[in-house]
mmCIF file with all atom_site columns, C-alpha atoms in Angstrom:
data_model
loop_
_atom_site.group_PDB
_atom_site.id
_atom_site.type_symbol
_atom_site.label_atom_id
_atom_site.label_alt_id
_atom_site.label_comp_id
_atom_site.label_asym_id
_atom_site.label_entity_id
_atom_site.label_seq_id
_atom_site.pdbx_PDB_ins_code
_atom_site.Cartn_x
_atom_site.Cartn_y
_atom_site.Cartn_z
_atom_site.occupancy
_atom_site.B_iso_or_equiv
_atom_site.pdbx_formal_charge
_atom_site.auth_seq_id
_atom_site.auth_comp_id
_atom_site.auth_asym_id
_atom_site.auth_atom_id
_atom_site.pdbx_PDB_model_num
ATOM 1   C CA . UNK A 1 1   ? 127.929 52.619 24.681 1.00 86.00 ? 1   UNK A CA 1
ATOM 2   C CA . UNK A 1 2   ? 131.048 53.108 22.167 1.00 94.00 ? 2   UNK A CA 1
ATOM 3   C CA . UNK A 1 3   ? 131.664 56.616 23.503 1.00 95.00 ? 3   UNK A CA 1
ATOM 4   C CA . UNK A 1 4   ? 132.318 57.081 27.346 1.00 91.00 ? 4   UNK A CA 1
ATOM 5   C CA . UNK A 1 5   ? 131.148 60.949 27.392 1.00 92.00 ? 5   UNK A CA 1
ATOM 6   C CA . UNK A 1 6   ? 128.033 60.623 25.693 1.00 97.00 ? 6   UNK A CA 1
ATOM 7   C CA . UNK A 1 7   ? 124.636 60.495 26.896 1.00 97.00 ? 7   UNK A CA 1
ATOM 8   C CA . UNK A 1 8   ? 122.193 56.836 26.314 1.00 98.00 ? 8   UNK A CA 1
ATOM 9   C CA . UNK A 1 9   ? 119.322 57.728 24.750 1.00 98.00 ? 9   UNK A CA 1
ATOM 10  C CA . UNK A 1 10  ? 118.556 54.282 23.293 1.00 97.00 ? 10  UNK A CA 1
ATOM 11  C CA . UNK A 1 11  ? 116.222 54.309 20.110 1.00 97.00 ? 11  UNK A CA 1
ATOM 12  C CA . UNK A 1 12  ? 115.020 50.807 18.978 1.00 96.00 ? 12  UNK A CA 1
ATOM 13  C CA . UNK A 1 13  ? 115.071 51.874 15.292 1.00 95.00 ? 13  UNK A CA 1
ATOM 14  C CA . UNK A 1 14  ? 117.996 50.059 14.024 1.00 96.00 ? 14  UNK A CA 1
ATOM 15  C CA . UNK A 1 15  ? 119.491 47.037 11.971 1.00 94.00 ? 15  UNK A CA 1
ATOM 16  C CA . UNK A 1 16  ? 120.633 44.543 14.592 1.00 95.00 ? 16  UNK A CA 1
ATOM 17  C CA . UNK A 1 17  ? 124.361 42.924 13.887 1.00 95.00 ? 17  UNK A CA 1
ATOM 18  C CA . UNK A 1 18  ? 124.550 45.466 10.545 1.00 93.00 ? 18  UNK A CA 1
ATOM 19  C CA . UNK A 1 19  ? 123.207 42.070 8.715  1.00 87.00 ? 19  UNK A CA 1
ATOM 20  C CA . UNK A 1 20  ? 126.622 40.971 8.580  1.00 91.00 ? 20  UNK A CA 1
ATOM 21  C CA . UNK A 1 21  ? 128.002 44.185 7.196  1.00 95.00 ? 21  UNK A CA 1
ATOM 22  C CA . UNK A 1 22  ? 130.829 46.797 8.840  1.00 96.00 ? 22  UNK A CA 1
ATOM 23  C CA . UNK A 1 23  ? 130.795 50.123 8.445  1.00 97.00 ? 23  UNK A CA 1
ATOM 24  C CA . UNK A 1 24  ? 133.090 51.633 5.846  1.00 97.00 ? 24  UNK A CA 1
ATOM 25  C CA . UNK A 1 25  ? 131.826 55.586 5.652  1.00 98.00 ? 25  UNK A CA 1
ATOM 26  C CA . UNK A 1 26  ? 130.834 57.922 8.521  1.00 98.00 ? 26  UNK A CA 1
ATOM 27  C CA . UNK A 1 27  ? 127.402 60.228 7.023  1.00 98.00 ? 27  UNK A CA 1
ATOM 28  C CA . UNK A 1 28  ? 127.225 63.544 8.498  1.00 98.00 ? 28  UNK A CA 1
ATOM 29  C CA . UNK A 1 29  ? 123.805 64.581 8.859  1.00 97.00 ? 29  UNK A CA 1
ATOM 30  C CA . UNK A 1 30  ? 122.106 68.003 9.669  1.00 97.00 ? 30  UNK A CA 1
ATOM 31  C CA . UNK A 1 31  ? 118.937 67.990 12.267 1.00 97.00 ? 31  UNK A CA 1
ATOM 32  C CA . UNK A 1 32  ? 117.263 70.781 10.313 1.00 96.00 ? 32  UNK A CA 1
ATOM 33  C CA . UNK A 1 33  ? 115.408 71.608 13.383 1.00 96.00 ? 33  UNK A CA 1
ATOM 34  C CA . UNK A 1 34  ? 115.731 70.665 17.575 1.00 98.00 ? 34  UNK A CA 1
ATOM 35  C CA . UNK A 1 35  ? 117.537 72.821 19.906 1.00 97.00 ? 35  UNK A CA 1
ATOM 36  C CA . UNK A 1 36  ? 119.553 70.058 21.712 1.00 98.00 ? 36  UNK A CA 1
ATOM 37  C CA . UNK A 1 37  ? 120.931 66.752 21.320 1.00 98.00 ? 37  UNK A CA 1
ATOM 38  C CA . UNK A 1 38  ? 119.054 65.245 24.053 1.00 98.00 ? 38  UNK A CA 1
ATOM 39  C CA . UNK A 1 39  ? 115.357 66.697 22.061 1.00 98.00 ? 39  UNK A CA 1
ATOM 40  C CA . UNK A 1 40  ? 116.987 64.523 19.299 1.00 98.00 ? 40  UNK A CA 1
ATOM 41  C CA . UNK A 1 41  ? 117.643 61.771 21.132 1.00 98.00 ? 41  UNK A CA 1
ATOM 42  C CA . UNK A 1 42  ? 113.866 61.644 22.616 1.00 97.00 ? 42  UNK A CA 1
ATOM 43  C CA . UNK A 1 43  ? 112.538 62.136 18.987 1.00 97.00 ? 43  UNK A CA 1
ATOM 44  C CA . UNK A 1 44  ? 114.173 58.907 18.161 1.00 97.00 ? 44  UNK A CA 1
ATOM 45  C CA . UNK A 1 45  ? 112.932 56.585 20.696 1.00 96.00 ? 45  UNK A CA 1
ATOM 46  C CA . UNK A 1 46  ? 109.384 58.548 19.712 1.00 95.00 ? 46  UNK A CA 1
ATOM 47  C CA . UNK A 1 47  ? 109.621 58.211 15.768 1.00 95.00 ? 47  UNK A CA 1
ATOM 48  C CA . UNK A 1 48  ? 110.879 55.401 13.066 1.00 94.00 ? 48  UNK A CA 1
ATOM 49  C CA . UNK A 1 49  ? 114.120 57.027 12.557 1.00 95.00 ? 49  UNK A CA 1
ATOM 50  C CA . UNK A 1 50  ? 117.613 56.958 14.128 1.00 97.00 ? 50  UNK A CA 1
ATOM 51  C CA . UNK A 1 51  ? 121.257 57.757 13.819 1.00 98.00 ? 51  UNK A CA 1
ATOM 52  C CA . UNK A 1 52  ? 124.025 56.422 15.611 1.00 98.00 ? 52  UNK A CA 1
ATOM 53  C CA . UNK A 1 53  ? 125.083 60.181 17.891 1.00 98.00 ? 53  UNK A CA 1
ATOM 54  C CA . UNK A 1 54  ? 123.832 63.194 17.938 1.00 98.00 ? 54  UNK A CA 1
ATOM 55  C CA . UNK A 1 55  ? 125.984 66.330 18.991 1.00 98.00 ? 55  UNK A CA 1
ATOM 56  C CA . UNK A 1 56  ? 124.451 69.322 19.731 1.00 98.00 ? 56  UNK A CA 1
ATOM 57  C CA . UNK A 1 57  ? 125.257 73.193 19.901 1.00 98.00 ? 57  UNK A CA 1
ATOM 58  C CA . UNK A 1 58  ? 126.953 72.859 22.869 1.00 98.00 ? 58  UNK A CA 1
ATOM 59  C CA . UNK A 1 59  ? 128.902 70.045 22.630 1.00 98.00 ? 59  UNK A CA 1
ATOM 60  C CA . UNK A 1 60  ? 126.491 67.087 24.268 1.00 98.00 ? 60  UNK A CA 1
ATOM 61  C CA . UNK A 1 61  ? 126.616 64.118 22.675 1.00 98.00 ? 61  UNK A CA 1
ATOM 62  C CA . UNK A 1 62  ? 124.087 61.861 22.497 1.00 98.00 ? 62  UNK A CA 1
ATOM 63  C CA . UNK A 1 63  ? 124.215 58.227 21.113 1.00 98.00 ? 63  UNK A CA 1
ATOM 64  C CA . UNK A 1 64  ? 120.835 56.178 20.222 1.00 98.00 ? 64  UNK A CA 1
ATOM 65  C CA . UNK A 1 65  ? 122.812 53.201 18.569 1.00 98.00 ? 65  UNK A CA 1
ATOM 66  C CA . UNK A 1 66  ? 125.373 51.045 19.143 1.00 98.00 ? 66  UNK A CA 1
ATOM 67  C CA . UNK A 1 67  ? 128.144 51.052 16.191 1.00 98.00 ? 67  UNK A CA 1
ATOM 68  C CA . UNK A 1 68  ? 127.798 47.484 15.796 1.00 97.00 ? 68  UNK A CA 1
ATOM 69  C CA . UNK A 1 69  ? 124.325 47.993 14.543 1.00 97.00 ? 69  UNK A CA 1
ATOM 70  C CA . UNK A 1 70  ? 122.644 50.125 11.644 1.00 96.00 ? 70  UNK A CA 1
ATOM 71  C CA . UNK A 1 71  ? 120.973 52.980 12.462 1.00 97.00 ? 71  UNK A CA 1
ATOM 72  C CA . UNK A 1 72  ? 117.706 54.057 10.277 1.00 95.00 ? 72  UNK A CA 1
ATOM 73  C CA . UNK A 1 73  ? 119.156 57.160 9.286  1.00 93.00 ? 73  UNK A CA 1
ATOM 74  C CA . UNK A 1 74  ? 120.189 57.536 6.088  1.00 93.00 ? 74  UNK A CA 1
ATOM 75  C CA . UNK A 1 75  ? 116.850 56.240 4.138  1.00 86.00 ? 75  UNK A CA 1
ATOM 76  C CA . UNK A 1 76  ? 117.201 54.827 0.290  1.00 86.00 ? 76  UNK A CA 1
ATOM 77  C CA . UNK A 1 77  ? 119.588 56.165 -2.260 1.00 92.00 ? 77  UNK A CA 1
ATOM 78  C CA . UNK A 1 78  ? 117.954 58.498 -4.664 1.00 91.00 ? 78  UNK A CA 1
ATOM 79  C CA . UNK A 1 79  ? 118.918 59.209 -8.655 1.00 92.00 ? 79  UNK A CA 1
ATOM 80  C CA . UNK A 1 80  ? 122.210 61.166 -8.912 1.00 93.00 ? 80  UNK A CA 1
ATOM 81  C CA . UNK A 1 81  ? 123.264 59.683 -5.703 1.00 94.00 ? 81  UNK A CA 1
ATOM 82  C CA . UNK A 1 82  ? 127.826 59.222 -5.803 1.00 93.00 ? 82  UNK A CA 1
ATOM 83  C CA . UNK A 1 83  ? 128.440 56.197 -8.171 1.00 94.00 ? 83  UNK A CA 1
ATOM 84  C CA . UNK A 1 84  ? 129.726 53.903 -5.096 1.00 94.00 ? 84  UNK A CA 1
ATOM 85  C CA . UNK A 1 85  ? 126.426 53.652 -3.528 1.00 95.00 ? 85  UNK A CA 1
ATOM 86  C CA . UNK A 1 86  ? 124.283 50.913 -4.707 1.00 90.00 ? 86  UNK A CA 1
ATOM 87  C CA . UNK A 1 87  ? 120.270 50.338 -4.113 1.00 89.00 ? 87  UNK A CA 1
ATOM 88  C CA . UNK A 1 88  ? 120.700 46.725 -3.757 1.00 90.00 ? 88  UNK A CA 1
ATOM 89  C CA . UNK A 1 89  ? 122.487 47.352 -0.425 1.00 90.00 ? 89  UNK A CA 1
ATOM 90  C CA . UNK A 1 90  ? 120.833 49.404 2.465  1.00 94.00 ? 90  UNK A CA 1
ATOM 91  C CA . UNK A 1 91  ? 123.230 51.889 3.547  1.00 95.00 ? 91  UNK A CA 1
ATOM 92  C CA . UNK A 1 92  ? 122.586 51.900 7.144  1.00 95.00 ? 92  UNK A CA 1
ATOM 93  C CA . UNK A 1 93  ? 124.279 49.034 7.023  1.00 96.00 ? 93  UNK A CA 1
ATOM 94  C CA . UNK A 1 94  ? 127.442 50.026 5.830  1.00 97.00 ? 94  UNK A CA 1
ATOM 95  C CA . UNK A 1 95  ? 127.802 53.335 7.793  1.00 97.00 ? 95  UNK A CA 1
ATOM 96  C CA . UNK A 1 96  ? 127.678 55.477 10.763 1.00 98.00 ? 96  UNK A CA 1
ATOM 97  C CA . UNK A 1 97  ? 125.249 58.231 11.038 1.00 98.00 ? 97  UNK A CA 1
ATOM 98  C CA . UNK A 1 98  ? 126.173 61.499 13.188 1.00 98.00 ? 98  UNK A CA 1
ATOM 99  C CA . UNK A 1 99  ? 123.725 63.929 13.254 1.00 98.00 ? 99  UNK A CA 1
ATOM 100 C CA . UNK A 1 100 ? 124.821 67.914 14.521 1.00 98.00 ? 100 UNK A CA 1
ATOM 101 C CA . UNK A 1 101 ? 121.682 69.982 15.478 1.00 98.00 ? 101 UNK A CA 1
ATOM 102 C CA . UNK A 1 102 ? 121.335 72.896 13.395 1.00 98.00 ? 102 UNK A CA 1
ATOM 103 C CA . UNK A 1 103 ? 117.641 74.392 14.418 1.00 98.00 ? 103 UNK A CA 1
ATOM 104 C CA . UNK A 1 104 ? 116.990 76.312 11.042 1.00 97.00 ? 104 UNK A CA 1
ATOM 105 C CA . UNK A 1 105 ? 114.769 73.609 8.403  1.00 96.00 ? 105 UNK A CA 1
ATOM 106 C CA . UNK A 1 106 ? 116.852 74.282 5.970  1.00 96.00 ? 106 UNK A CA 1
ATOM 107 C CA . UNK A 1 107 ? 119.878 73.372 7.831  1.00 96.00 ? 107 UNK A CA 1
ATOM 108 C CA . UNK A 1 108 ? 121.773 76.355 7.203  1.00 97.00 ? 108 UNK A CA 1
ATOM 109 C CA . UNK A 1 109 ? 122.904 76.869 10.283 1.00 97.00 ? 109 UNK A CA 1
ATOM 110 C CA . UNK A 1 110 ? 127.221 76.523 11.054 1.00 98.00 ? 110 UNK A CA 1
ATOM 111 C CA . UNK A 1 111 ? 128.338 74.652 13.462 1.00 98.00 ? 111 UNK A CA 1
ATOM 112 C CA . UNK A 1 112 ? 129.184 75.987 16.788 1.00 98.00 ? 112 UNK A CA 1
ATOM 113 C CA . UNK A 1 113 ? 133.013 76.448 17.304 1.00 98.00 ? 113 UNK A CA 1
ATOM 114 C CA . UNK A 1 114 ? 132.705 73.702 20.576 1.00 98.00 ? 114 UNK A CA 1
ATOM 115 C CA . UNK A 1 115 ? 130.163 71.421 18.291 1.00 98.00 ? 115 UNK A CA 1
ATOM 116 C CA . UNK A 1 116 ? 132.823 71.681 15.528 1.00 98.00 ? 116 UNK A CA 1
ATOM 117 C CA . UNK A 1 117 ? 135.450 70.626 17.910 1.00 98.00 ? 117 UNK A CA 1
ATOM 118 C CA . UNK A 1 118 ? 133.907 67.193 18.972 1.00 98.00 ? 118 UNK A CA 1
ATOM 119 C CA . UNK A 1 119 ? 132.535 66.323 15.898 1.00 98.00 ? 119 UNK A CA 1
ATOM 120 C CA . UNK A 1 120 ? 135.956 66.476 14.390 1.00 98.00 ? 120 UNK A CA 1
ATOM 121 C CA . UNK A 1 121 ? 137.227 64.300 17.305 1.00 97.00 ? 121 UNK A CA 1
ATOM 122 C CA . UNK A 1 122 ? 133.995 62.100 17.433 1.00 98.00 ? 122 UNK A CA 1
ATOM 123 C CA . UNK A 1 123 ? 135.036 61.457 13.750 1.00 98.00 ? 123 UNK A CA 1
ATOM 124 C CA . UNK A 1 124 ? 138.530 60.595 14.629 1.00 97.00 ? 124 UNK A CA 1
ATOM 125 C CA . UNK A 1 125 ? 137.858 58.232 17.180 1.00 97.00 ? 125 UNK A CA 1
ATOM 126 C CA . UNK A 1 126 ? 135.069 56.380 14.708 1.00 98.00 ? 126 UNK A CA 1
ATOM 127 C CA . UNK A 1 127 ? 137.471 56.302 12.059 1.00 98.00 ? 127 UNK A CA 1
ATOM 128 C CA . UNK A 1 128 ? 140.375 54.580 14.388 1.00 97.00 ? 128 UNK A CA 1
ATOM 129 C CA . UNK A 1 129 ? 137.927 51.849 16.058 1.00 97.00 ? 129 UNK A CA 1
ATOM 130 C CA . UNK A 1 130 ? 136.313 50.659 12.487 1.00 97.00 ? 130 UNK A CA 1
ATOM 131 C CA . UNK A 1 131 ? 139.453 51.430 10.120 1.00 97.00 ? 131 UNK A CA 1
ATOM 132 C CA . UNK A 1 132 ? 137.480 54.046 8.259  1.00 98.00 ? 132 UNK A CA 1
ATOM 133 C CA . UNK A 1 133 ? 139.462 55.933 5.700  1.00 98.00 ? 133 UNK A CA 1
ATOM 134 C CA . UNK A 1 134 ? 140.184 59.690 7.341  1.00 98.00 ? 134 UNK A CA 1
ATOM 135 C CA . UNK A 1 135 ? 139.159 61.132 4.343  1.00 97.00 ? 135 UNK A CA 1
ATOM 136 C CA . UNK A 1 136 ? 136.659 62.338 1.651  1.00 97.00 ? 136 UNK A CA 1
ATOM 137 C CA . UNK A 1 137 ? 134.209 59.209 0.594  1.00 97.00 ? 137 UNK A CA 1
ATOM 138 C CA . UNK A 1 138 ? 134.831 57.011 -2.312 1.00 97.00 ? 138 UNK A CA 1
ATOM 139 C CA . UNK A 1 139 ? 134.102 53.402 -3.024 1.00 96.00 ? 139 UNK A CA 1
ATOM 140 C CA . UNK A 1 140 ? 136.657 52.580 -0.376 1.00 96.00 ? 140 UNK A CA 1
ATOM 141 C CA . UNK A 1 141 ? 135.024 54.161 2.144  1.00 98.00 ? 141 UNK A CA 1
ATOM 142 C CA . UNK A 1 142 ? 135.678 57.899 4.093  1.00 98.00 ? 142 UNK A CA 1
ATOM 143 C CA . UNK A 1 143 ? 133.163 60.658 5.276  1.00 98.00 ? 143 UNK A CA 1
ATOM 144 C CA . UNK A 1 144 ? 130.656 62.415 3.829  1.00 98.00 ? 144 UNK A CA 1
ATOM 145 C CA . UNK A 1 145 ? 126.872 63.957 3.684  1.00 97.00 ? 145 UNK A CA 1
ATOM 146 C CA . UNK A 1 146 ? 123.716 62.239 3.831  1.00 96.00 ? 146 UNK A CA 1
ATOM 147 C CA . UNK A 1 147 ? 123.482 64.273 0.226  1.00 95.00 ? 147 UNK A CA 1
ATOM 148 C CA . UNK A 1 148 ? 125.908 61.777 -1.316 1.00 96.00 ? 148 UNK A CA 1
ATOM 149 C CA . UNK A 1 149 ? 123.277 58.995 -1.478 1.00 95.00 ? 149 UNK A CA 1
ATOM 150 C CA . UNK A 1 150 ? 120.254 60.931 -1.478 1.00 91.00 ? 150 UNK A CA 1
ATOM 151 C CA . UNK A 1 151 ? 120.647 64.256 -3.642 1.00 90.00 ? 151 UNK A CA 1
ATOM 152 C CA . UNK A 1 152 ? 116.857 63.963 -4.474 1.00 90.00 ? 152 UNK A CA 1
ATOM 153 C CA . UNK A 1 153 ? 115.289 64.600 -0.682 1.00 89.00 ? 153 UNK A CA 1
ATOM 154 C CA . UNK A 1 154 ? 118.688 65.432 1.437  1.00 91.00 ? 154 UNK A CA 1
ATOM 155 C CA . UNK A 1 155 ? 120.237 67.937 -0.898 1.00 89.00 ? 155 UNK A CA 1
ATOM 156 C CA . UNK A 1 156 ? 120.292 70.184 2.081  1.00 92.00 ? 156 UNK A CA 1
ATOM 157 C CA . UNK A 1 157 ? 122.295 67.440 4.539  1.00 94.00 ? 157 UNK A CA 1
ATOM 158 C CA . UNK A 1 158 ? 123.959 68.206 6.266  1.00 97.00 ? 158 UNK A CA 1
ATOM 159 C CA . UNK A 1 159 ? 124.139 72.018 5.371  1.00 96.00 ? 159 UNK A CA 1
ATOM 160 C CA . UNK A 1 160 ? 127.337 74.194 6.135  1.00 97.00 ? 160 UNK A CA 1
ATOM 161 C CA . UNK A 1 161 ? 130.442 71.525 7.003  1.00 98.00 ? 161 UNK A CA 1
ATOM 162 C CA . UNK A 1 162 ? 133.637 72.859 7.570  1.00 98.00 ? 162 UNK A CA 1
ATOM 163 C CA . UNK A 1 163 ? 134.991 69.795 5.255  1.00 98.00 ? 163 UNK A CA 1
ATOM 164 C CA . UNK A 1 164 ? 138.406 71.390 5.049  1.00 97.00 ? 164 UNK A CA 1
ATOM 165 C CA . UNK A 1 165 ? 138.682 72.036 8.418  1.00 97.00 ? 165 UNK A CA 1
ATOM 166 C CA . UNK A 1 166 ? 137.913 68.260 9.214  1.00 98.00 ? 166 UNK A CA 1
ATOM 167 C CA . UNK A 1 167 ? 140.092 66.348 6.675  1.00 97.00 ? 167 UNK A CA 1
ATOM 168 C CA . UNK A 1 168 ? 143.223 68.889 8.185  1.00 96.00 ? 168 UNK A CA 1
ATOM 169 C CA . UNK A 1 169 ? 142.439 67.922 11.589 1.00 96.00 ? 169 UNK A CA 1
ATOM 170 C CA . UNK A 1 170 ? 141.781 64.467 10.768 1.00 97.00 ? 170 UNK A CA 1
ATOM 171 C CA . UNK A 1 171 ? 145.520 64.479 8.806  1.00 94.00 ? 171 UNK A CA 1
ATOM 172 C CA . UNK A 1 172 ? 147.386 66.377 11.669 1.00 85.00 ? 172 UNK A CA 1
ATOM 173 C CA . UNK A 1 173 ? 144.949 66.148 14.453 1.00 59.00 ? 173 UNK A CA 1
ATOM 174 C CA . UNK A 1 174 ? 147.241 67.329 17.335 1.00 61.00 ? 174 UNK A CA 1
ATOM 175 C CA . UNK A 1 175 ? 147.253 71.073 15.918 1.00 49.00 ? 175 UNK A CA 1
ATOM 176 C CA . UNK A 1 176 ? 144.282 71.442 16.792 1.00 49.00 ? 176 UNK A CA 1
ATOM 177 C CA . UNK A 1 177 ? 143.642 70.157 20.349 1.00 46.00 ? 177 UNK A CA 1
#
């Protein structure tokens, strides 16, 4: 596993070796639904989907894939997706997928204060192992939604982000430790 507190729950769904690729953007994805990271986890060993961690409402985290590897999380990029994504290149393999269990559909749940906390520091750690900008996404790289390549069906991913709240912990992190 890449991260030494979180719970294996391996999921088979993924893109062995990234096809060559390295991840240059973390997604943030909502669950919209599940009550626990570990339900997630299950779901993908069950189903033909996967992300890379899940973290759920009380702070578990749970990782399905390894980071050297794509995760099928992210699906196809949709019309009106950000201008740096391209449709001739699958994005799982340029990116790591977090998901943060929200149980309403619509993923309009906020994050819990402790599920805020490590998701902010799961970030920081990705970002540091894989050189990924600590910042909003552009054709460099950074961090954002799962909306930003698929506006069409993920409009509503991930749902409530305290974005502001991330990129100031991610530019002074020990303020809020």
């Amino acid at each position: 596993m890449d991260e030494q507190q979180a719970l294996w729950i391996p999921s088979n769904n993924y893109f062995p070796k990234r096809v060559g690729h390295r991840p240059r953007w973390i997604i943030v994805h909502g669950t919209a639904g599940f009550t626990s990271a570990e339900e997630v986890g299950n779901y993908f060993q069950q189903a033909d989907v996967s992300t890379h961690y899940t973290i759920g409402r009380d702070g578990v985290i749970v990782q399905s894939v390894r980071e050297h590897d794509g995760a099928w999380g992210n699906g196809g990029v949709t019309e009106g997706h950000d201008h740096w994504w391209s449709r001739s290149l699958n994005p799982n393999n340029v990116t790591i997928s977090i998901e943060h269990v929200k149980p309403h559909r619509d993923n309009s749940d906020e994050l819990t204060d402790i599920q805020k906390l490590v998701s902010f520091q799961l970030i920081q750690r990705i970002c540091d192992r894989h050189q990924i900008p600590k910042r909003k996404a552009d054709a460099s790289g950074g961090i954002t939604g799962h909306s930003s390549m698929d506006p069409v069906h993920r409009s509503f991913c991930p749902g409530p982000y305290p974005w502001d709240e991330l990129f100031a912990f991610l530019s002074c992190p020990s303020t809020l430790k």
